[in-house]
């Protein structure tokens, strides 16, 4: 028997597979982020728990050193280390490590010809893996290593205590929760599959001739995928809260047993606890290193459930040790996970919108034949394809936007005698300089070589630049790497902007380009920032390098046949057109008084905010959330504000946008706090939401610009943007080197002055084509 599948059924199968693919990708990303957050917090909490007993041993060693014992000839060290093994039965090995990585003592006493593996040296010397200023941790070769500083009589670190634990101790509970996450994911996907299957059967997601009903599919996808994503987030939240409570109970029990054993040692020496001073200080020191524990108390016997303290002399119960769990700390941990969930939910919403739009376009493009009388086949849905492409590219490009200056700060190398604040901004300036060079080269070659070759060149340069950025070990190499990435970004933006403005419906194409660009920026910034918190900066650079090459496949498979259109201009030479452009007073007034100041002010977000936020304890994920707030203002306020401001004309619109920028920097000048910085970021987003559109319109309507080819006009505009963003970090660096508030106030004041000058300039200097 031969089975046949109708066209309608094939379309439904495609829709179902697409939705499930989107769902699995988004929820897997959510689950991985939540799992990594939990695993990191779980390991840190275990480390701090076991370091309680280790710190007791460290204090005993330091006490002996203070009263004259030598670390090189510390007789009885094996017995001292074995005391820790008796308290922490899970520990496999306890060692004393010298500053040069030599193992001086182990559980058997003096160690000879034993050194720490090279991979552990930085952690042992407290150069990485820091839990606090006295404790570091690293997982290596299937074992878990905790290092605690040992100080000499002169209060300088002279050695480290090493505790080695088996892999299973840390991993069993984490693996259990990982399996539960996978089960939850499978259950939610099954629910989503059932819902989508029923909706495909019971609703008309396809027209009568089996074409895609884009609006209905879009609404269905968003409704179903958002609902199951919320369900999955709720299950994640419940799972991790239960895991944190179990971890807290484990820490509570360990602390009670450790303190009880130490008190029993006091009684073993024939001393009553009432005759010992400093008990409260001792308990407070332990609690200070254990955020999961609210309080530790030694109470009279018979007061309920607690760890019993026995007097070894007569086996009588003399006290109880009771620790209480800090519910506030658990709530703080859960709040971080909740923030991650909300952030991923917003990003997944943007993902769903962009990928659903792209998917429905692809399905319509393959099935639709009746629309070709309006467009040549290559131009069918071209603007939507550009939107999907710039969305994909920008995810890769902006994965590192929130931490480029932070990576430069970590390299921390003086350069050419420049102030440190200026040096930190050089990678961004180099990226913008690369963009300028790329735009100039692309402007000359794009008409001869075609936009696709320019695009492919840009993608390769971004991949190489990001790869080198991840591998950079010096400031010079990092700056060079960002220059390469900037070259690639410039090539790609030049190619896609020129293509967009040459399509038959230019305004629609520009709007689609902008929407995809901002959505990709937001997704890239948040994904990159949240991943950097968990896997580090270097892997994110490398991941971005690999992902950007996918865009070449996109262009090759979906955008063959699209070419940049030609515009008839005057017959004067390109050089004379350039001279006319730069000598035009309208262009000069616009560039110096509005355009450049606007984009220079915007570098507060790219350059200064990440450094300021990191210096005030914000995580990379928190910084990326601030970028998301800025982007959401652009996405959702842009259409409304642009439509409103358009009624007042281009000039008043660009004046209003620069005024908002100046107010944003003034707000930070007045308060200089994290909330003030967030307000500044939001106001800059509001200014950009309508300011860029108004400035673009104003620029394209200038007489000398009207006389340029499309590619040249876009090139000049892009060069102006990149030049402004290039000098922005340098200006911020020099002004902030004076003083934080004085520098920011100076920039805000200059913006207000330039704004007033622009408004007072005679009308003939704002002359535009009608």
CSV table of C-alpha atoms in Angstrom, one decimal, residues 176-540:
chain,number,residue,atom,x,y,z
A,176,UNK,CA,20.8,14.3,40.3
A,177,UNK,CA,19.4,17.8,39.6
A,178,UNK,CA,20.7,17.7,36.1
A,179,UNK,CA,18.7,14.5,35.4
A,180,UNK,CA,15.6,16.1,36.9
A,181,UNK,CA,16.1,19.1,34.6
A,182,UNK,CA,16.2,16.8,31.5
A,183,UNK,CA,13.1,15.0,32.7
A,184,UNK,CA,11.2,18.3,33.1
A,185,UNK,CA,12.4,19.4,29.7
A,186,UNK,CA,11.1,16.2,28.1
A,187,UNK,CA,7.8,16.6,29.8
A,188,UNK,CA,7.3,20.2,28.8
A,189,UNK,CA,8.3,19.4,25.2
A,190,UNK,CA,5.7,16.6,25.2
A,191,UNK,CA,3.0,19.1,26.5
A,192,UNK,CA,4.0,21.6,23.8
A,193,UNK,CA,3.9,19.0,21.1
A,194,UNK,CA,0.4,18.0,22.1
A,195,UNK,CA,-0.9,21.6,22.2
A,196,UNK,CA,0.6,22.4,18.8
A,197,UNK,CA,-0.7,19.3,17.3
A,198,UNK,CA,-4.2,20.0,18.4
A,199,UNK,CA,-4.0,23.6,17.3
A,200,UNK,CA,-2.8,22.6,13.9
A,201,UNK,CA,-5.7,20.2,13.5
A,202,UNK,CA,-8.4,22.4,14.9
A,203,UNK,CA,-7.4,25.9,13.6
A,204,UNK,CA,-6.9,27.3,10.2
A,205,UNK,CA,-3.2,28.1,10.3
A,206,UNK,CA,-3.1,27.5,6.6
A,207,UNK,CA,-5.2,29.1,3.9
A,208,UNK,CA,-7.5,27.1,1.6
A,209,UNK,CA,-4.7,26.8,-1.0
A,210,UNK,CA,-2.2,25.5,1.7
A,211,UNK,CA,-0.3,28.8,1.9
A,212,UNK,CA,0.9,30.0,5.3
A,213,UNK,CA,-1.3,32.2,7.4
A,214,UNK,CA,1.5,34.2,8.8
A,215,UNK,CA,-0.4,36.1,11.4
A,216,UNK,CA,-2.2,33.1,12.9
A,217,UNK,CA,1.0,31.0,13.0
A,218,UNK,CA,2.9,33.9,14.7
A,219,UNK,CA,0.2,34.3,17.4
A,220,UNK,CA,0.0,30.5,17.9
A,221,UNK,CA,3.7,30.1,18.3
A,222,UNK,CA,4.1,33.0,20.7
A,223,UNK,CA,1.2,31.9,22.8
A,224,UNK,CA,2.2,28.2,23.1
A,225,UNK,CA,5.9,28.7,23.4
A,226,UNK,CA,5.6,31.5,26.0
A,227,UNK,CA,3.2,29.4,28.1
A,228,UNK,CA,5.4,26.3,28.2
A,229,UNK,CA,8.5,28.4,28.8
A,230,UNK,CA,6.8,29.9,31.9
A,231,UNK,CA,5.9,26.4,33.0
A,232,UNK,CA,9.5,25.2,32.6
A,233,UNK,CA,10.8,28.2,34.5
A,234,UNK,CA,8.4,27.5,37.3
A,235,UNK,CA,9.6,23.9,37.5
A,236,UNK,CA,13.2,25.0,37.5
A,237,UNK,CA,12.5,27.5,40.3
A,238,UNK,CA,10.9,24.8,42.4
A,239,UNK,CA,13.7,22.3,41.8
A,240,UNK,CA,16.6,24.6,42.6
A,241,UNK,CA,14.9,26.0,45.7
A,242,UNK,CA,14.6,22.5,47.1
A,243,UNK,CA,18.2,21.8,46.2
A,244,UNK,CA,19.4,24.9,48.0
A,245,UNK,CA,17.4,24.0,51.1
A,246,UNK,CA,19.0,20.5,51.1
A,247,UNK,CA,22.4,22.1,50.7
A,248,UNK,CA,21.7,24.4,53.7
A,249,UNK,CA,20.7,21.5,55.8
A,250,UNK,CA,23.9,19.7,54.9
A,251,UNK,CA,26.0,22.7,55.8
A,252,UNK,CA,24.0,23.1,59.1
A,253,UNK,CA,24.7,19.5,60.1
A,254,UNK,CA,28.4,19.8,59.3
A,255,UNK,CA,28.9,23.0,61.2
A,256,UNK,CA,27.1,21.6,64.3
A,257,UNK,CA,29.2,18.5,64.3
A,258,UNK,CA,32.5,20.4,63.8
A,259,UNK,CA,31.8,22.9,66.5
A,260,UNK,CA,30.6,20.2,68.9
A,261,UNK,CA,33.8,18.2,68.3
A,262,UNK,CA,36.0,21.3,69.0
A,263,UNK,CA,34.2,22.0,72.2
A,264,UNK,CA,34.6,18.4,73.3
A,265,UNK,CA,38.3,18.8,72.8
A,266,UNK,CA,38.2,21.7,75.4
A,267,UNK,CA,36.5,19.4,77.9
A,268,UNK,CA,39.0,16.6,77.1
A,269,UNK,CA,41.7,19.0,78.4
A,270,UNK,CA,39.8,19.2,81.7
A,271,UNK,CA,38.6,22.8,81.0
A,272,UNK,CA,35.0,23.8,81.4
A,273,UNK,CA,33.4,25.9,78.7
A,274,UNK,CA,32.5,28.5,81.2
A,275,UNK,CA,36.2,29.1,81.8
A,276,UNK,CA,37.0,29.7,78.2
A,277,UNK,CA,37.0,33.2,76.7
A,278,UNK,CA,36.3,34.1,73.1
A,279,UNK,CA,33.7,31.4,72.4
A,280,UNK,CA,31.2,34.0,70.9
A,281,UNK,CA,34.0,35.4,68.7
A,282,UNK,CA,34.9,31.9,67.6
A,283,UNK,CA,31.4,31.1,66.6
A,284,UNK,CA,31.0,34.5,64.8
A,285,UNK,CA,34.2,33.8,62.8
A,286,UNK,CA,32.7,30.5,61.6
A,287,UNK,CA,29.4,32.1,60.7
A,288,UNK,CA,31.1,35.0,58.8
A,289,UNK,CA,32.4,32.5,56.2
A,290,UNK,CA,29.1,30.6,55.8
A,291,UNK,CA,26.4,32.8,54.3
A,292,UNK,CA,24.0,29.8,54.3
A,293,UNK,CA,24.0,29.8,58.1
A,294,UNK,CA,22.1,32.5,60.0
A,295,UNK,CA,23.4,31.9,63.5
A,296,UNK,CA,25.4,29.3,65.6
A,297,UNK,CA,24.7,29.0,69.3
A,298,UNK,CA,26.0,26.9,72.1
A,299,UNK,CA,23.0,26.2,74.4
A,300,UNK,CA,22.3,24.3,77.5
A,301,UNK,CA,21.5,20.6,77.1
A,302,UNK,CA,17.9,19.3,76.7
A,303,UNK,CA,16.8,22.3,74.6
A,304,UNK,CA,15.4,20.2,71.6
A,305,UNK,CA,17.0,18.9,68.4
A,306,UNK,CA,20.7,19.9,68.2
A,307,UNK,CA,24.2,18.4,68.2
A,308,UNK,CA,25.1,17.1,71.6
A,309,UNK,CA,28.4,18.0,73.3
A,310,UNK,CA,29.6,15.3,75.7
A,311,UNK,CA,32.2,15.6,78.5
A,312,UNK,CA,34.6,12.7,77.7
A,313,UNK,CA,35.5,12.4,81.4
A,314,UNK,CA,32.0,11.2,82.5
A,315,UNK,CA,30.1,10.9,79.1
A,316,UNK,CA,27.5,13.5,80.4
A,317,UNK,CA,25.8,15.9,78.0
A,318,UNK,CA,27.2,19.4,78.9
A,319,UNK,CA,25.9,21.5,76.0
A,320,UNK,CA,24.3,21.5,72.6
A,321,UNK,CA,25.3,23.2,69.3
A,322,UNK,CA,22.5,24.6,67.2
A,323,UNK,CA,22.8,26.3,63.8
A,324,UNK,CA,20.0,28.0,62.0
A,325,UNK,CA,19.6,28.3,58.2
A,326,UNK,CA,19.6,31.8,56.6
A,327,UNK,CA,16.4,31.9,54.6
A,328,UNK,CA,17.3,35.4,53.5
A,329,UNK,CA,20.4,34.1,51.8
A,330,UNK,CA,18.5,31.3,50.1
A,331,UNK,CA,16.0,33.9,48.8
A,332,UNK,CA,18.9,35.9,47.4
A,333,UNK,CA,20.2,32.9,45.6
A,334,UNK,CA,16.8,32.2,44.2
A,335,UNK,CA,16.3,35.8,43.2
A,336,UNK,CA,19.4,35.6,41.0
A,337,UNK,CA,18.0,32.5,39.3
A,338,UNK,CA,14.6,34.3,39.0
A,339,UNK,CA,16.4,37.3,37.4
A,340,UNK,CA,18.1,34.9,34.9
A,341,UNK,CA,14.8,33.2,34.1
A,342,UNK,CA,13.0,36.6,33.5
A,343,UNK,CA,16.0,37.7,31.3
A,344,UNK,CA,16.0,34.5,29.3
A,345,UNK,CA,12.2,34.7,29.0
A,346,UNK,CA,12.5,38.2,27.4
A,347,UNK,CA,15.3,37.1,25.2
A,348,UNK,CA,13.5,33.9,24.2
A,349,UNK,CA,10.5,36.1,23.3
A,350,UNK,CA,12.7,38.1,20.9
A,351,UNK,CA,14.1,34.9,19.6
A,352,UNK,CA,10.7,33.5,19.0
A,353,UNK,CA,9.5,36.6,17.2
A,354,UNK,CA,12.5,36.8,14.9
A,355,UNK,CA,12.8,33.1,14.1
A,356,UNK,CA,9.1,32.6,13.7
A,357,UNK,CA,9.0,35.5,11.2
A,358,UNK,CA,12.0,34.1,9.3
A,359,UNK,CA,10.5,30.6,9.3
A,360,UNK,CA,7.1,31.7,8.0
A,361,UNK,CA,8.8,33.8,5.3
A,362,UNK,CA,10.8,30.8,4.2
A,363,UNK,CA,7.7,28.6,4.0
A,364,UNK,CA,5.8,31.3,2.1
A,365,UNK,CA,8.7,31.8,-0.2
A,366,UNK,CA,8.9,28.2,-1.2
A,367,UNK,CA,5.2,27.8,-1.7
A,368,UNK,CA,4.2,31.2,-3.1
A,369,UNK,CA,4.2,31.7,-6.8
A,370,UNK,CA,1.4,34.3,-7.2
A,371,UNK,CA,3.3,37.2,-5.8
A,372,UNK,CA,6.0,37.2,-8.5
A,373,UNK,CA,4.2,39.7,-10.7
A,374,UNK,CA,5.1,42.4,-8.1
A,375,UNK,CA,8.7,41.3,-7.4
A,376,UNK,CA,11.3,39.5,-9.4
A,377,UNK,CA,11.9,36.1,-7.7
A,378,UNK,CA,15.2,37.2,-6.0
A,379,UNK,CA,13.4,40.2,-4.4
A,380,UNK,CA,10.6,38.1,-2.9
A,381,UNK,CA,10.6,38.8,0.9
A,382,UNK,CA,14.1,40.4,0.6
A,383,UNK,CA,13.6,42.9,3.3
A,384,UNK,CA,12.5,40.2,5.8
A,385,UNK,CA,15.5,38.1,4.9
A,386,UNK,CA,17.8,41.0,5.6
A,387,UNK,CA,16.1,41.3,9.0
A,388,UNK,CA,16.8,37.7,9.7
A,389,UNK,CA,20.4,38.0,8.5
A,390,UNK,CA,21.3,41.1,10.6
A,391,UNK,CA,19.6,39.5,13.6
A,392,UNK,CA,21.8,36.4,13.2
A,393,UNK,CA,25.0,38.5,12.6
A,394,UNK,CA,24.4,40.9,15.5
A,395,UNK,CA,23.9,38.0,18.0
A,396,UNK,CA,27.5,37.0,17.3
A,397,UNK,CA,28.9,40.5,17.0
A,398,UNK,CA,27.5,41.8,20.3
A,399,UNK,CA,28.1,38.7,22.5
A,400,UNK,CA,31.2,40.5,23.8
A,401,UNK,CA,29.9,44.1,24.0
A,402,UNK,CA,29.3,44.0,27.8
A,403,UNK,CA,32.9,43.0,28.7
A,404,UNK,CA,35.4,44.3,26.1
A,405,UNK,CA,36.6,47.1,28.5
A,406,UNK,CA,36.6,44.6,31.4
A,407,UNK,CA,38.9,42.2,29.6
A,408,UNK,CA,41.2,45.2,28.8
A,409,UNK,CA,41.1,46.1,32.5
A,410,UNK,CA,42.2,42.5,33.4
A,411,UNK,CA,45.2,42.8,31.1
A,412,UNK,CA,46.0,46.1,32.9
A,413,UNK,CA,49.1,47.1,31.0
A,414,UNK,CA,50.3,50.7,30.6
A,415,UNK,CA,50.4,51.9,27.1
A,416,UNK,CA,52.2,55.0,25.6
A,417,UNK,CA,52.0,56.8,28.9
A,418,UNK,CA,48.2,57.4,28.4
A,419,UNK,CA,45.9,57.7,31.4
A,420,UNK,CA,44.5,54.3,32.5
A,421,UNK,CA,40.9,55.4,31.7
A,422,UNK,CA,41.9,56.2,28.1
A,423,UNK,CA,43.8,52.9,27.7
A,424,UNK,CA,40.7,50.9,28.8
A,425,UNK,CA,38.7,52.6,26.0
A,426,UNK,CA,41.2,51.9,23.3
A,427,UNK,CA,39.8,48.4,22.2
A,428,UNK,CA,36.4,50.0,21.5
A,429,UNK,CA,38.1,52.9,19.7
A,430,UNK,CA,40.2,50.4,17.7
A,431,UNK,CA,37.0,48.5,16.8
A,432,UNK,CA,35.4,51.7,15.5
A,433,UNK,CA,38.6,52.7,13.6
A,434,UNK,CA,38.5,49.2,11.9
A,435,UNK,CA,34.9,49.9,11.0
A,436,UNK,CA,35.8,53.2,9.4
A,437,UNK,CA,38.6,51.6,7.3
A,438,UNK,CA,36.3,48.8,6.3
A,439,UNK,CA,33.5,51.2,5.2
A,440,UNK,CA,36.0,53.3,3.1
A,441,UNK,CA,37.3,50.1,1.4
A,442,UNK,CA,33.8,48.6,1.0
A,443,UNK,CA,32.5,51.8,-0.5
A,444,UNK,CA,35.1,51.6,-3.2
A,445,UNK,CA,34.7,47.9,-3.9
A,446,UNK,CA,31.1,47.0,-3.3
A,447,UNK,CA,29.9,48.1,-6.7
A,448,UNK,CA,32.7,46.2,-8.5
A,449,UNK,CA,32.8,43.0,-6.3
A,450,UNK,CA,29.2,42.8,-5.2
A,451,UNK,CA,27.9,42.9,-1.7
A,452,UNK,CA,28.2,39.1,-1.0
A,453,UNK,CA,32.0,39.1,-1.3
A,454,UNK,CA,32.1,42.1,1.0
A,455,UNK,CA,29.9,40.3,3.4
A,456,UNK,CA,31.9,37.0,3.4
A,457,UNK,CA,35.1,39.0,4.0
A,458,UNK,CA,33.5,40.7,6.9
A,459,UNK,CA,32.3,37.4,8.5
A,460,UNK,CA,35.8,35.9,8.2
A,461,UNK,CA,37.4,39.0,9.8
A,462,UNK,CA,34.9,39.0,12.7
A,463,UNK,CA,35.6,35.3,13.3
A,464,UNK,CA,39.4,35.9,13.2
A,465,UNK,CA,39.1,39.0,15.4
A,466,UNK,CA,37.0,37.4,18.0
A,467,UNK,CA,39.2,34.2,18.1
A,468,UNK,CA,42.3,36.4,18.6
A,469,UNK,CA,40.5,38.4,21.2
A,470,UNK,CA,39.8,35.2,23.2
A,471,UNK,CA,43.4,34.2,22.9
A,472,UNK,CA,45.0,37.6,23.6
A,473,UNK,CA,47.5,37.8,26.5
A,474,UNK,CA,48.6,41.4,26.0
A,475,UNK,CA,46.9,44.7,25.6
A,476,UNK,CA,48.4,45.3,22.2
A,477,UNK,CA,47.2,42.0,20.8
A,478,UNK,CA,43.8,42.6,22.2
A,479,UNK,CA,43.5,46.0,20.6
A,480,UNK,CA,44.7,44.6,17.3
A,481,UNK,CA,42.1,41.8,17.6
A,482,UNK,CA,39.3,44.3,18.1
A,483,UNK,CA,40.5,46.2,15.1
A,484,UNK,CA,40.1,43.1,13.0
A,485,UNK,CA,36.6,42.5,14.4
A,486,UNK,CA,35.8,46.2,13.7
A,487,UNK,CA,36.9,45.7,10.1
A,488,UNK,CA,34.6,42.7,9.8
A,489,UNK,CA,31.6,44.6,11.3
A,490,UNK,CA,32.2,47.5,9.0
A,491,UNK,CA,32.2,45.3,5.9
A,492,UNK,CA,29.0,43.5,6.9
A,493,UNK,CA,27.1,46.7,7.9
A,494,UNK,CA,28.1,48.4,4.7
A,495,UNK,CA,27.0,45.5,2.6
A,496,UNK,CA,23.6,45.1,4.3
A,497,UNK,CA,22.8,48.8,4.6
A,498,UNK,CA,23.5,49.3,1.0
A,499,UNK,CA,21.4,46.4,0.1
A,500,UNK,CA,18.5,47.5,2.3
A,501,UNK,CA,18.3,51.1,0.9
A,502,UNK,CA,18.4,49.8,-2.7
A,503,UNK,CA,15.3,47.6,-2.4
A,504,UNK,CA,12.0,48.7,-4.1
A,505,UNK,CA,10.4,49.5,-0.7
A,506,UNK,CA,13.3,51.2,0.9
A,507,UNK,CA,11.5,52.5,4.1
A,508,UNK,CA,10.2,49.0,4.9
A,509,UNK,CA,13.6,47.5,4.3
A,510,UNK,CA,15.3,50.1,6.6
A,511,UNK,CA,12.7,49.4,9.3
A,512,UNK,CA,13.2,45.7,9.0
A,513,UNK,CA,17.0,46.1,9.1
A,514,UNK,CA,16.7,48.3,12.3
A,515,UNK,CA,14.3,45.9,14.0
A,516,UNK,CA,16.5,42.8,13.4
A,517,UNK,CA,19.6,44.7,14.3
A,518,UNK,CA,18.4,45.9,17.7
A,519,UNK,CA,16.9,42.5,18.5
A,520,UNK,CA,20.2,40.8,17.6
A,521,UNK,CA,22.1,43.3,19.7
A,522,UNK,CA,19.9,42.6,22.7
A,523,UNK,CA,20.0,38.8,22.4
A,524,UNK,CA,23.8,38.8,21.8
A,525,UNK,CA,24.6,41.1,24.7
A,526,UNK,CA,22.5,39.1,27.2
A,527,UNK,CA,23.5,35.7,25.9
A,528,UNK,CA,27.2,36.7,25.9
A,529,UNK,CA,27.0,38.4,29.3
A,530,UNK,CA,25.3,35.5,31.0
A,531,UNK,CA,27.6,32.9,29.5
A,532,UNK,CA,30.7,34.9,30.4
A,533,UNK,CA,29.5,34.8,34.1
A,534,UNK,CA,29.6,31.0,33.9
A,535,UNK,CA,32.2,29.9,31.4
A,536,UNK,CA,34.5,33.0,31.2
A,537,UNK,CA,35.3,35.6,28.6
A,538,UNK,CA,37.6,33.5,26.4
A,539,UNK,CA,35.1,30.8,25.5
A,540,UNK,CA,32.4,33.4,24.6
